Coordinates of C-alpha atoms (C1' of nucleotides) in Angstrom, one line a residue:
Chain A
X88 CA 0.0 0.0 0.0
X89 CA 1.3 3.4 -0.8
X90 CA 1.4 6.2 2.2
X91 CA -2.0 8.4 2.0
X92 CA 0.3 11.7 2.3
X93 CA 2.7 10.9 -0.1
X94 CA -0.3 10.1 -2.5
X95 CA -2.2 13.5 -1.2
X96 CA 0.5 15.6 -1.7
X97 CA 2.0 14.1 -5.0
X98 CA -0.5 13.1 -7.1
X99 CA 1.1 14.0 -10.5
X100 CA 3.7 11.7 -9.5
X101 CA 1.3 8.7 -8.6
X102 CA -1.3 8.9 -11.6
X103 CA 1.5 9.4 -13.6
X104 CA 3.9 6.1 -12.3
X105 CA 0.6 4.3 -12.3
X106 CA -0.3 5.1 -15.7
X107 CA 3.2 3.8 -16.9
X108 CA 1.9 0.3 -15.6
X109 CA -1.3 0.4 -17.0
X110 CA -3.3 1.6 -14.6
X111 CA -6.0 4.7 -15.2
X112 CA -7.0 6.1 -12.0
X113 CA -8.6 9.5 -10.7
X114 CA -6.9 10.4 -7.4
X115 CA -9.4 13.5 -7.0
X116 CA -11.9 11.6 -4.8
X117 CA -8.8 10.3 -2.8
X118 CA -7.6 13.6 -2.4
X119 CA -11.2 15.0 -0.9
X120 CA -11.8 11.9 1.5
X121 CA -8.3 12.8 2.8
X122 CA -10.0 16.7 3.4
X123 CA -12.8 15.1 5.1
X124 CA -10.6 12.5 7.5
X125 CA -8.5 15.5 8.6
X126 CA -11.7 18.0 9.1
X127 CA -13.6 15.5 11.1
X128 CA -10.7 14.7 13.7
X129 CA -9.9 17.9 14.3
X130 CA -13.6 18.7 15.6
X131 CA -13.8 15.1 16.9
X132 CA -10.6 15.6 18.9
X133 CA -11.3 19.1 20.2
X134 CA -14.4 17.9 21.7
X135 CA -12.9 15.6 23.2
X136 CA -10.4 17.7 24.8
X137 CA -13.4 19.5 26.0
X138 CA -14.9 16.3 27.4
X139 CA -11.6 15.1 28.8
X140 CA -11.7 18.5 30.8
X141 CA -15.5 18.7 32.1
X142 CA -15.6 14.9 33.3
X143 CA -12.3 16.1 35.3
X144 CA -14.2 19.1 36.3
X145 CA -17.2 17.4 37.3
X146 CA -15.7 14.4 39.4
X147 CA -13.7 17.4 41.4
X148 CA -17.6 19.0 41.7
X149 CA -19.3 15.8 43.1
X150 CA -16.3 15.0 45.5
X151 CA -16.5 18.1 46.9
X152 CA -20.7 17.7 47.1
X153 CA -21.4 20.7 44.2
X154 CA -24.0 20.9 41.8
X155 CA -22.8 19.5 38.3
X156 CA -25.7 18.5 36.3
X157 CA -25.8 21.5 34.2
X158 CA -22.6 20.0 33.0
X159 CA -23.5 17.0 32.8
X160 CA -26.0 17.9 30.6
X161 CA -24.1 19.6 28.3
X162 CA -21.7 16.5 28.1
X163 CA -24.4 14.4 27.5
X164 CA -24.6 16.5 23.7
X165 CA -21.2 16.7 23.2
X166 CA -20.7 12.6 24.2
X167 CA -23.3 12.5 21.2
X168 CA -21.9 14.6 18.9
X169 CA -18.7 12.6 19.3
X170 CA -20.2 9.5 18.6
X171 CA -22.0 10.4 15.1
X172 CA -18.3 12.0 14.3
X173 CA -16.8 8.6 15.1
X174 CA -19.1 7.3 13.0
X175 CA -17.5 9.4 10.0
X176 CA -14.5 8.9 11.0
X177 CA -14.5 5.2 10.6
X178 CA -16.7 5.2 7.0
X179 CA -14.1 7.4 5.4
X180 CA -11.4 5.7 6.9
X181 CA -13.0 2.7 5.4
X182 CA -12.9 4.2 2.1
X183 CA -9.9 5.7 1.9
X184 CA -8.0 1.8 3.0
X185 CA -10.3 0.5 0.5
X186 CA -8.7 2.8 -2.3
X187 CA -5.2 2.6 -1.2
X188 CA -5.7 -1.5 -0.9
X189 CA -6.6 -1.6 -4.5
X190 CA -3.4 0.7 -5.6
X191 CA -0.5 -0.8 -7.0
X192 CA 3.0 -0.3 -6.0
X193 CA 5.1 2.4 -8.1
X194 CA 7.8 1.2 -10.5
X195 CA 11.3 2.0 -9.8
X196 CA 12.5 4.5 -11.8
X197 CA 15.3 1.8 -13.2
X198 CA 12.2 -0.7 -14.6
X199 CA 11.8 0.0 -18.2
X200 CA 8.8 0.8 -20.2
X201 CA 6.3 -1.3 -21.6
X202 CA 3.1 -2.9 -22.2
X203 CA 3.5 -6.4 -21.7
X204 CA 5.8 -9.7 -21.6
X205 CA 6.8 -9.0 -25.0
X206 CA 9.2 -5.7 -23.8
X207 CA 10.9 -7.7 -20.7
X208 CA 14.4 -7.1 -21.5
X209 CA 17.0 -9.6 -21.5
X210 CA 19.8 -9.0 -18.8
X211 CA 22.0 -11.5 -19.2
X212 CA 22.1 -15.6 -20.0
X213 CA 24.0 -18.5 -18.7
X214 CA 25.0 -21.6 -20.6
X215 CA 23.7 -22.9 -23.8
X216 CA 21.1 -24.7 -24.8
X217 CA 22.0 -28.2 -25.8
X218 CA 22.5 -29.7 -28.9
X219 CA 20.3 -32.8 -29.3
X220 CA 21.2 -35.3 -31.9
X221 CA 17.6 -36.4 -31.8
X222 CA 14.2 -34.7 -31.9
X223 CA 13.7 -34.2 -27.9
X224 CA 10.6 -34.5 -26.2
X225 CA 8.1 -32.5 -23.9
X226 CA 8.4 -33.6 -20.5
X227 CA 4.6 -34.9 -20.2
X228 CA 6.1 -37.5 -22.9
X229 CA 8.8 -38.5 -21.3
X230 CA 7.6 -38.6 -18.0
X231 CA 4.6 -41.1 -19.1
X232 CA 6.7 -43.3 -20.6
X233 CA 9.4 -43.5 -18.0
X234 CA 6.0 -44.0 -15.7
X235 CA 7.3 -41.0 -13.1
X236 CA 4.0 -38.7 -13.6
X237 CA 0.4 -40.2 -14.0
X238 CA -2.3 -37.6 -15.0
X239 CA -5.1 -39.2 -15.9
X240 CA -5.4 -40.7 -12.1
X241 CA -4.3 -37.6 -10.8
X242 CA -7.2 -36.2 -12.6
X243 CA -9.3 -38.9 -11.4
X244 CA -8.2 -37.8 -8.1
X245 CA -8.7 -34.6 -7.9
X246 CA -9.3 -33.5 -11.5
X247 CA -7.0 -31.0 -14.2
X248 CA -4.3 -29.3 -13.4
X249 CA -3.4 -31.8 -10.8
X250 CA -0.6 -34.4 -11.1
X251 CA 0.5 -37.7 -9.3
X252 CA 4.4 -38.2 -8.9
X253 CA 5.4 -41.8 -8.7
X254 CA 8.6 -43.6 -7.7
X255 CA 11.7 -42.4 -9.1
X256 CA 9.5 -38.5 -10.5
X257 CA 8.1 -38.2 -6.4
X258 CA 12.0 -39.2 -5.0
X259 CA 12.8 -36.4 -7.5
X260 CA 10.6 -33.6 -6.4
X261 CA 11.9 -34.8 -2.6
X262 CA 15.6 -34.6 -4.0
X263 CA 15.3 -31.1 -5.2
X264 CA 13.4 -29.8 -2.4
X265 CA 16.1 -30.7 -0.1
X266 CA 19.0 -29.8 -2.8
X267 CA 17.4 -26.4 -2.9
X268 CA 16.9 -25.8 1.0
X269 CA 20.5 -26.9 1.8
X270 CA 21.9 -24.6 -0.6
X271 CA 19.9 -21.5 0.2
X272 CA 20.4 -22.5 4.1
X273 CA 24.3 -22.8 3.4
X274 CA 24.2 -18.7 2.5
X275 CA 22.9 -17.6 5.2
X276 CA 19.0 -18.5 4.8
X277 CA 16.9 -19.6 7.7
X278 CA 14.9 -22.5 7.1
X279 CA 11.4 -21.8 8.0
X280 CA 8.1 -24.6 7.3
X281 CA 5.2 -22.2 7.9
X282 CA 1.2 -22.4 7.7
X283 CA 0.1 -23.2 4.3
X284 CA -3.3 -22.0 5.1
X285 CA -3.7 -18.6 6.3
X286 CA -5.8 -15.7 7.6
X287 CA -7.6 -13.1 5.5
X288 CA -4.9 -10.9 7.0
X289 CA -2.2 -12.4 6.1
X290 CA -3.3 -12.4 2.3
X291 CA -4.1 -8.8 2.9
X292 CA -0.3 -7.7 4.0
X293 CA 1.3 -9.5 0.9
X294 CA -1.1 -8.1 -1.7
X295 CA -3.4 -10.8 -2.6
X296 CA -6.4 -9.8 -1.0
X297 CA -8.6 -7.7 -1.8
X298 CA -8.0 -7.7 -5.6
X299 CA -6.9 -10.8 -6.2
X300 CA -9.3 -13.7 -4.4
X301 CA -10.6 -15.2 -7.7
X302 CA -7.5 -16.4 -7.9
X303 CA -7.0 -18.4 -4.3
X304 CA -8.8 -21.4 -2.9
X305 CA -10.5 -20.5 -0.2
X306 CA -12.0 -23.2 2.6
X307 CA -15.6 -22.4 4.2
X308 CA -15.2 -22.9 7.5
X309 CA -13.6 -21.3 9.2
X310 CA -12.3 -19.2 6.2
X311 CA -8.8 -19.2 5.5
X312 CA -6.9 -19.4 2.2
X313 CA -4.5 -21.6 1.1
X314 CA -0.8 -20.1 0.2
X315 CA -0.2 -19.7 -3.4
X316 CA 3.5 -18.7 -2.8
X317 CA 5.0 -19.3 0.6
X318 CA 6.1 -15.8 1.0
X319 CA 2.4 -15.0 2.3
X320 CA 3.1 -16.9 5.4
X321 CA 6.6 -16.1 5.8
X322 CA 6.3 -12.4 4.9
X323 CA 3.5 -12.4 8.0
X324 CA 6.2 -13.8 10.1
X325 CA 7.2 -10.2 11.2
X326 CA 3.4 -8.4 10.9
X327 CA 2.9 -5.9 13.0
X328 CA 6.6 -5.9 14.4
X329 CA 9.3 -3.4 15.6
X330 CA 12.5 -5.1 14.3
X331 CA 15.6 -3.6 15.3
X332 CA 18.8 -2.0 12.9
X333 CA 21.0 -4.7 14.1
X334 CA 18.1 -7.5 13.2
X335 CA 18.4 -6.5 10.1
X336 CA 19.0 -7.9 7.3
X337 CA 16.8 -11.3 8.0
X338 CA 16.6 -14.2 5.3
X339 CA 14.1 -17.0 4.8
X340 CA 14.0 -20.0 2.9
X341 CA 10.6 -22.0 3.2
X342 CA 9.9 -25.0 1.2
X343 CA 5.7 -25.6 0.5
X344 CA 3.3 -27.0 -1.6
X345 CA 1.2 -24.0 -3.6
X346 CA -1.9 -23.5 -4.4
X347 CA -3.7 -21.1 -7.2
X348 CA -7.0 -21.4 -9.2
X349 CA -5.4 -20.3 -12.6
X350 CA -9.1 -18.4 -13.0
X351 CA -8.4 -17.0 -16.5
X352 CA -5.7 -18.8 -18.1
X353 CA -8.5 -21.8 -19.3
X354 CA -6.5 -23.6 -22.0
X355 CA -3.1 -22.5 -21.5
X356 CA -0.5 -25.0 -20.6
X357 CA -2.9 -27.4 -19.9
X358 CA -0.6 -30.5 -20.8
X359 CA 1.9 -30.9 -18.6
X360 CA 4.1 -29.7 -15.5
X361 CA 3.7 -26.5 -16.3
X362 CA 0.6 -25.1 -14.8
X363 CA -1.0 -26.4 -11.3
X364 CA -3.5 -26.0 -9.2
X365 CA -0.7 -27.7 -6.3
X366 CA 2.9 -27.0 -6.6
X367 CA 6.1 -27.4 -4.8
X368 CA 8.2 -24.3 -4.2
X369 CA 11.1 -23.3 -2.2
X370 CA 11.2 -19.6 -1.4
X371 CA 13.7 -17.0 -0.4
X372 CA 12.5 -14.4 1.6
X373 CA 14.2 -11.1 2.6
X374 CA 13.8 -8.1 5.3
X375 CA 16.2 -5.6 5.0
X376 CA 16.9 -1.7 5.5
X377 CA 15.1 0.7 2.8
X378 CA 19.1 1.8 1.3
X379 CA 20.2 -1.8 0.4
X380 CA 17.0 -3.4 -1.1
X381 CA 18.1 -3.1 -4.3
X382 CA 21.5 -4.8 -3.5
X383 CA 20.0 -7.2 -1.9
X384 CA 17.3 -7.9 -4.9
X385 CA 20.9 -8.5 -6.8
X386 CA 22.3 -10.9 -4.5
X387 CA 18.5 -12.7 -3.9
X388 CA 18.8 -13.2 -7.9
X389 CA 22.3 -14.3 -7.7
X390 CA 21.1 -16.9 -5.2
X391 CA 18.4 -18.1 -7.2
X392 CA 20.3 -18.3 -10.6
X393 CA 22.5 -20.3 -8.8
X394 CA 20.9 -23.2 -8.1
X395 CA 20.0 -23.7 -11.8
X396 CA 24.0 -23.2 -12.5
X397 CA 24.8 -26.1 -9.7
X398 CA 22.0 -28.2 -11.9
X399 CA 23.7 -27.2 -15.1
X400 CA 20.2 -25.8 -16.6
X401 CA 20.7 -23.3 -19.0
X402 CA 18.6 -19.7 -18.8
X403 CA 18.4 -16.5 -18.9
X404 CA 17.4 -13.6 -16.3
X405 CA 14.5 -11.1 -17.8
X406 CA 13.9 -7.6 -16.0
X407 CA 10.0 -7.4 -16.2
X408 CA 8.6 -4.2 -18.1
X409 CA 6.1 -1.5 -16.3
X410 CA 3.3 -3.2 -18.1
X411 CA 4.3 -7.0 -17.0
X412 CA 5.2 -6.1 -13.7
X413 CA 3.1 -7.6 -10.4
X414 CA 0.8 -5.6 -8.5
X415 CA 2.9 -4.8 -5.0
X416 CA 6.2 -5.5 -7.0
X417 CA 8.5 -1.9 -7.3
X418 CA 11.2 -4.5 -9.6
X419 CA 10.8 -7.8 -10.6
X420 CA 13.6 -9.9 -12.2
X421 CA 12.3 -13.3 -13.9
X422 CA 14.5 -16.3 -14.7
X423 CA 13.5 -18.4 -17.3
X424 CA 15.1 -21.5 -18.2
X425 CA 15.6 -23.4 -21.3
X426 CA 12.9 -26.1 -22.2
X427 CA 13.9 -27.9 -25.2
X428 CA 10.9 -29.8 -25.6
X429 CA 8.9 -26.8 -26.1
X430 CA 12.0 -25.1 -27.4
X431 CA 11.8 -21.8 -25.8
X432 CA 12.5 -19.9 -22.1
X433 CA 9.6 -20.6 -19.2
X434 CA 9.7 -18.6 -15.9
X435 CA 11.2 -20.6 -13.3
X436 CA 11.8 -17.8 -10.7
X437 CA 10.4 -14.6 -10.3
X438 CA 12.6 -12.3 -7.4
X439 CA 11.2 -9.2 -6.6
X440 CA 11.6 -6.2 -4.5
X441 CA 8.1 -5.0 -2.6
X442 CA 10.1 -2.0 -1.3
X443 CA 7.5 -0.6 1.5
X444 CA 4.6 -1.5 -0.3
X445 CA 3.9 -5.0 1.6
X446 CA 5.6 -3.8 4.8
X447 CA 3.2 -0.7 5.3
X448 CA 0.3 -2.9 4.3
X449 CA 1.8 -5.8 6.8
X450 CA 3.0 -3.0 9.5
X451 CA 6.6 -4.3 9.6
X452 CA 9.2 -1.5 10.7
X453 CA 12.3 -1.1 12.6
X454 CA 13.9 1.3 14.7
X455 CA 16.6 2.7 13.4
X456 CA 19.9 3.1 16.0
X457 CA 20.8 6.7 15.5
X458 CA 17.0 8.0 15.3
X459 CA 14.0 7.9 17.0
X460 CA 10.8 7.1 15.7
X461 CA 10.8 3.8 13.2
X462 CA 10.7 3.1 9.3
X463 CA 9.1 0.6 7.0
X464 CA 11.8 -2.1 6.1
X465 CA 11.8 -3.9 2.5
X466 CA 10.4 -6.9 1.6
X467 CA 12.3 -9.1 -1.2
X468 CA 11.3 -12.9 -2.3
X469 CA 12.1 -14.9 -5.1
X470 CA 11.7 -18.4 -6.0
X471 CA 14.6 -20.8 -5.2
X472 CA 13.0 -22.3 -7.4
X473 CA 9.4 -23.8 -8.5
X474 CA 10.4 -27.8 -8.2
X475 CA 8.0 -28.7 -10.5
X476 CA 9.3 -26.5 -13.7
X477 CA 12.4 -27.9 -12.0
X478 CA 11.2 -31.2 -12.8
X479 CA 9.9 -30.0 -16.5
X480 CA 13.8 -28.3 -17.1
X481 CA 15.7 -31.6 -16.0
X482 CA 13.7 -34.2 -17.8
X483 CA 13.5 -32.0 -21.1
X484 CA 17.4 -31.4 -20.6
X485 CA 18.6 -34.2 -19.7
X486 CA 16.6 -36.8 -21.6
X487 CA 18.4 -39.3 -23.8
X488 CA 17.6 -40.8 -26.9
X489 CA 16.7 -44.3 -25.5
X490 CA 14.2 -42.2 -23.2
X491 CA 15.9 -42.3 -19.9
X492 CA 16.5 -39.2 -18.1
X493 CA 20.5 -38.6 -16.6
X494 CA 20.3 -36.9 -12.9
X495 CA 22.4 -33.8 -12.4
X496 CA 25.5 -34.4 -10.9
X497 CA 24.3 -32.0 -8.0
X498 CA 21.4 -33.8 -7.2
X499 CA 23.2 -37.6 -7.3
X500 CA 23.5 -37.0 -3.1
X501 CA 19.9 -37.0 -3.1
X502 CA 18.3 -39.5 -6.1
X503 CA 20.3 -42.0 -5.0
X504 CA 20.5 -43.1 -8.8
X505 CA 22.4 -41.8 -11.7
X506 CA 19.6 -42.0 -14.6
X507 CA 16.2 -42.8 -14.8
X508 CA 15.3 -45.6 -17.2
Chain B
rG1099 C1' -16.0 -30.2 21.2
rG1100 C1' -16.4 -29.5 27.1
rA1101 C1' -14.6 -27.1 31.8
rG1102 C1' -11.3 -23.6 34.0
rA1103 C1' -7.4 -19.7 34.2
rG1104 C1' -5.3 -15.7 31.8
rG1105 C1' -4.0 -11.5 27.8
rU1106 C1' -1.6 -4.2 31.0
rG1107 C1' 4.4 -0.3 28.2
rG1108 C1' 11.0 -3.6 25.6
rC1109 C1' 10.3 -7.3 30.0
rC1110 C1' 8.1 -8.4 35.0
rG1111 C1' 4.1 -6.6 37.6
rA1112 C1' 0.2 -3.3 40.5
rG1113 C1' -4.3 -1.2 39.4
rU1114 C1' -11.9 -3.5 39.7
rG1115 C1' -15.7 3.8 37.8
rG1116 C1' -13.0 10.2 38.6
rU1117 C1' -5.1 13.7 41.3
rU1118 C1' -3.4 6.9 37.2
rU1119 C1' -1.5 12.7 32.7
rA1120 C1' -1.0 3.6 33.9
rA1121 C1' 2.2 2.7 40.6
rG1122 C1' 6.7 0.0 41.4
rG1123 C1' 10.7 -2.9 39.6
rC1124 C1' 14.0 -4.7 35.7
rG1125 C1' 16.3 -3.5 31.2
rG1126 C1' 18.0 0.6 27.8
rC1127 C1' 19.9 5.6 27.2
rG1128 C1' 22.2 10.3 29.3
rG1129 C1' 24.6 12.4 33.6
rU1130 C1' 27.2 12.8 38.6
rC1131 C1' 31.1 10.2 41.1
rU1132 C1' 35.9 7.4 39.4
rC1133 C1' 42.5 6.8 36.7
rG1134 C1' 38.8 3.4 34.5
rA1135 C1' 34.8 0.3 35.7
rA1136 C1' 31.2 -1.6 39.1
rA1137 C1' 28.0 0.1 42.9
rA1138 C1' 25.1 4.2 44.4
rC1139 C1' 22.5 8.5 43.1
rC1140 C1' 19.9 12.0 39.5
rG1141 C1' 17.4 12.4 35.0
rU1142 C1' 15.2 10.1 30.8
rU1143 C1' 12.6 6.1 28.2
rG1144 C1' 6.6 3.6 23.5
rU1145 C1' 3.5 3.9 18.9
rG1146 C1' 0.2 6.3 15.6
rG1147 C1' -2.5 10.6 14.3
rG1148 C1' -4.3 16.1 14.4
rG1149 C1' -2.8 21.5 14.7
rG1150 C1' 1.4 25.1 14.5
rC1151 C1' 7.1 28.2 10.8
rG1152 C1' 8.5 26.9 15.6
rA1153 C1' 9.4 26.3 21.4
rC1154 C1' 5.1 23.4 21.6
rU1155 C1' 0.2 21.5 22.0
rC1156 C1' -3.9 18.2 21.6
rC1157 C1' -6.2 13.2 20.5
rA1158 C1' -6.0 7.9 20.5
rC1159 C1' -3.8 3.3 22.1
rC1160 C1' -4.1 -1.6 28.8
rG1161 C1' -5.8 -8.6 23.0
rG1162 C1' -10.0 -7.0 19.0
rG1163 C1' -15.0 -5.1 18.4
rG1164 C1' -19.6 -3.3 20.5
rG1165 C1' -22.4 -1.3 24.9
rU1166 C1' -23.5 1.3 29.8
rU1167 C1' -21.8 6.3 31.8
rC1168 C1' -20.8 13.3 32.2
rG1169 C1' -16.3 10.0 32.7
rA1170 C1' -14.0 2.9 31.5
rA1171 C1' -7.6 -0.5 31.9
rU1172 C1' -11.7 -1.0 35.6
rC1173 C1' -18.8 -2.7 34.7
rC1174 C1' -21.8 -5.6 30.6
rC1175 C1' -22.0 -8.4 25.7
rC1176 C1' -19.5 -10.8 21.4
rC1177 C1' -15.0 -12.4 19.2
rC1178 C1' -9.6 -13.8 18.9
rC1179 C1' -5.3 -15.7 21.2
rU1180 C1' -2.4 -18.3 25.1
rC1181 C1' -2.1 -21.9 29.1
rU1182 C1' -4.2 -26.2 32.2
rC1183 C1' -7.5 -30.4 32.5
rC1184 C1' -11.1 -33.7 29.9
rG1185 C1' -12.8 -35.8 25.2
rC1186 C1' -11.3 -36.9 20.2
rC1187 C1' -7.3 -37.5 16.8
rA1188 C1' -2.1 -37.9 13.1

RNA sequence: GGAGAGGUGGCCGAGUGGUUUAAGGCGGCGGUCUCGAAAACCGUUGUGGGGGCGACUCCACCGGGGGUUCGAAUCCCCCCCUCUCCGCCA
């Protein structure tokens, strides 16, 4: 959420920043309910001053055996004339959260222009995509025949967009869950396994809620929502905390399972890995001080790249347009890695810097130790990584001609087998 | 699910209708003393918001939300959370 004043007293700047992403919005009703908050409290707060005094008055009166019902009297009004302000108070208050809940974050100024995927620029590449002497397959393919991933029981199950890892596929999702959380613990990451259903709150403080709920499951009762990326629950971990300077800066990695409706993308991706309703993911989470977010977004995508390097996964690292960019993301880098089966780049990390935006929705500040009063830190998180287009980028990789799949030298400690035939 | 106990400032803890503008202690910070430190003593100590150029001033906050009252940490109602016991359960 962006801060009311700053919106109230730079409005240019916000309509302007939000058209570059996209968004048309009229600030001018903001900009009067602001006028309205601040006239009601001060005559709400004056009378109560007034009130705070004559109650004073009149317990001094009554002690001392006087006469204070003409006072009384008169309080009675202004008790009543307090309340209906209250009353006010909380609507536009209401309305004013309401507004600035449904406004997305501000760009940095270093995220380029543009409308839409197509403009991401391309900051760099690792590897190179590998030369197959032999026409290579999608992964659904392989996986079938090698009998690692069964969709039609999955499907059976719990219908599309689910899948069913077996044997050697469900020891590989295990392997890289616990490849990925001992290399992200080994820099410094603490390893967190948090709620994977959460509070309307929580959703709330990370950005989901309001605007996005047709895209979360949601149980009935009571209601909570299930996670669609673990930094919901581990972003919450610090809501409505005072961290202090030398806490800071703090680092989470979290593996859990995910879970999103995919309202709107109906027949994208619908073979396949690729798209789930339930996915594994392990996260990297960051708090930090407001200076070094954006060398810490560096290092949290130097982290994430890194894991693909260890598995010898070729990709390349995207820097997501205005037009592309998330709704409480100020910068969001994307790594995409090589699938040779669909022969092109797929998203298999998305790092991002929330600069204040989740923290003042979330309340998470810290005191700073040369100054009084406290500051909004900076969220970061990034995927590291989604296992399942994990799985997708080592079977279409690594696939041989004969149809078995070779493990990553990396990930040997943890398959316990060298190829899957 | 049932019964009971509790939720007060960074922490502990008093306070059951009006000098409590939340006692007292611990911790933190500053100072006095000291060669230095400890001890002792003195002072200070939260968050958010409104008004003012400013010294400053006002309002709110005792788990959350309602209510009673001229006045609520204190009384009433609802909810949340924690703990103990019982039941059930992986």
């Amino acid at each position: 959420m962006l801060d009311a004043r700053f919106v109230r007293e730079n409005v240019q700047v916000v309509r302007d920043a939000l058209r570059r992403r996209g968004y048309e919005i009229e600030l001018g009703g903001f900009v009067s309910l602001e006028e309205q908050r601040r006239a009601i409290i001060r005559e709400v707060e004056n009378l109560r001053n007034r009130r705070n005094v004559v109650s004073d008055e009149i317990g001094r009166l009554k002690k001392g055996g006087g006469d204070a019902s003409g006072l009384i009297a008169e309080m009675k009004s202004v008790s009543e004339r307090i309340k209906a302000l209250d009353e006010d108070l909380k609507d536009v208050d209401a309305r004013i959260r309401e507004f600035l809940l449904n406004l997305p974050n501000i760009p940095h100024e270093s995220v380029p222009e543009g409308r839409d995927e197509s403009d991401n620029p391309e900051v760099r590449r690792w590897g190179e995509p590998r030369e197959f002497g032999f026409e290579p397959l999608n992964h659904w393919d392989i996986a079938e025949s090698l009998d690692i991933v069964d969709f039609d029981r999955a499907s059976k199950i719990a219908g599309a967009r689910f899948s069913l890892m077996k044997g050697e596929g469900a020891r590989l999702e295990r392997a890289l869950m616990n490849f990925m959380l001992d290399m992200n613990t080994s820099k410094g990451y603490k390893e967190v396994f948090p709620p994977i259903l959460v509070n309307r709150e929580s959703m709330t403080a990370t950005g989901q809620l309001p605007k996005f709920a047709p895209d979360l499951f949601r149980t009935a009762d009571p209601e909570l929502y299930l996670i669609p990326t673990a930094e919901v629950p581990v972003t919450n971990i610090h809501r409505e905390e005072i961290l202090r300077e030398s806490d800071l800066p703090i680092y989470y990695t979290a593996y859990t399972p995910c879970f999103r409706r995919e309202a709107g993308s109906y027949g994208k991706d619908t073979r396949g890995l690729i798209r789930q309703h339930q996915f594994n993911k392990v996260e990297l989470v960051k708090f930090v001080r407001p200076e070094d977010s954006y060398d810490e977004l560096e290092g949290l995508t130097r982290d994430a790249e890194e894991i693909l390097q260890r598995l010898g996964l070729h990709y390349r690292v995207v820097v997501l347009c205005t037009g592309d960019l998330g709704f409480s993301a100020a910068k969001t880098y994307d790594i995409e890695v090589w699938l040779p089966g669909q022969g092109r780049y797929r998203e298999i990390s998305s790092c991002s810097n929330f600069e204040d935006y989740q923290a003042r929705r979330a309340d998470i500040r810290f005191r700073r130790e040369e100054k009084k009063g406290t500051d909004f830190v900076h969220t970061l998180n990034g995927s590291g990584l989604a296992i399942g287009r994990t799985v997708v980028a080592i079977l279409e990789n690594y696939q041989q001609e004969d149809g078995s799949v070779v493990i990553p030298e990396a990930l040997r400690p943890y398959m316990g087998v060298e190829v899957i035939r």
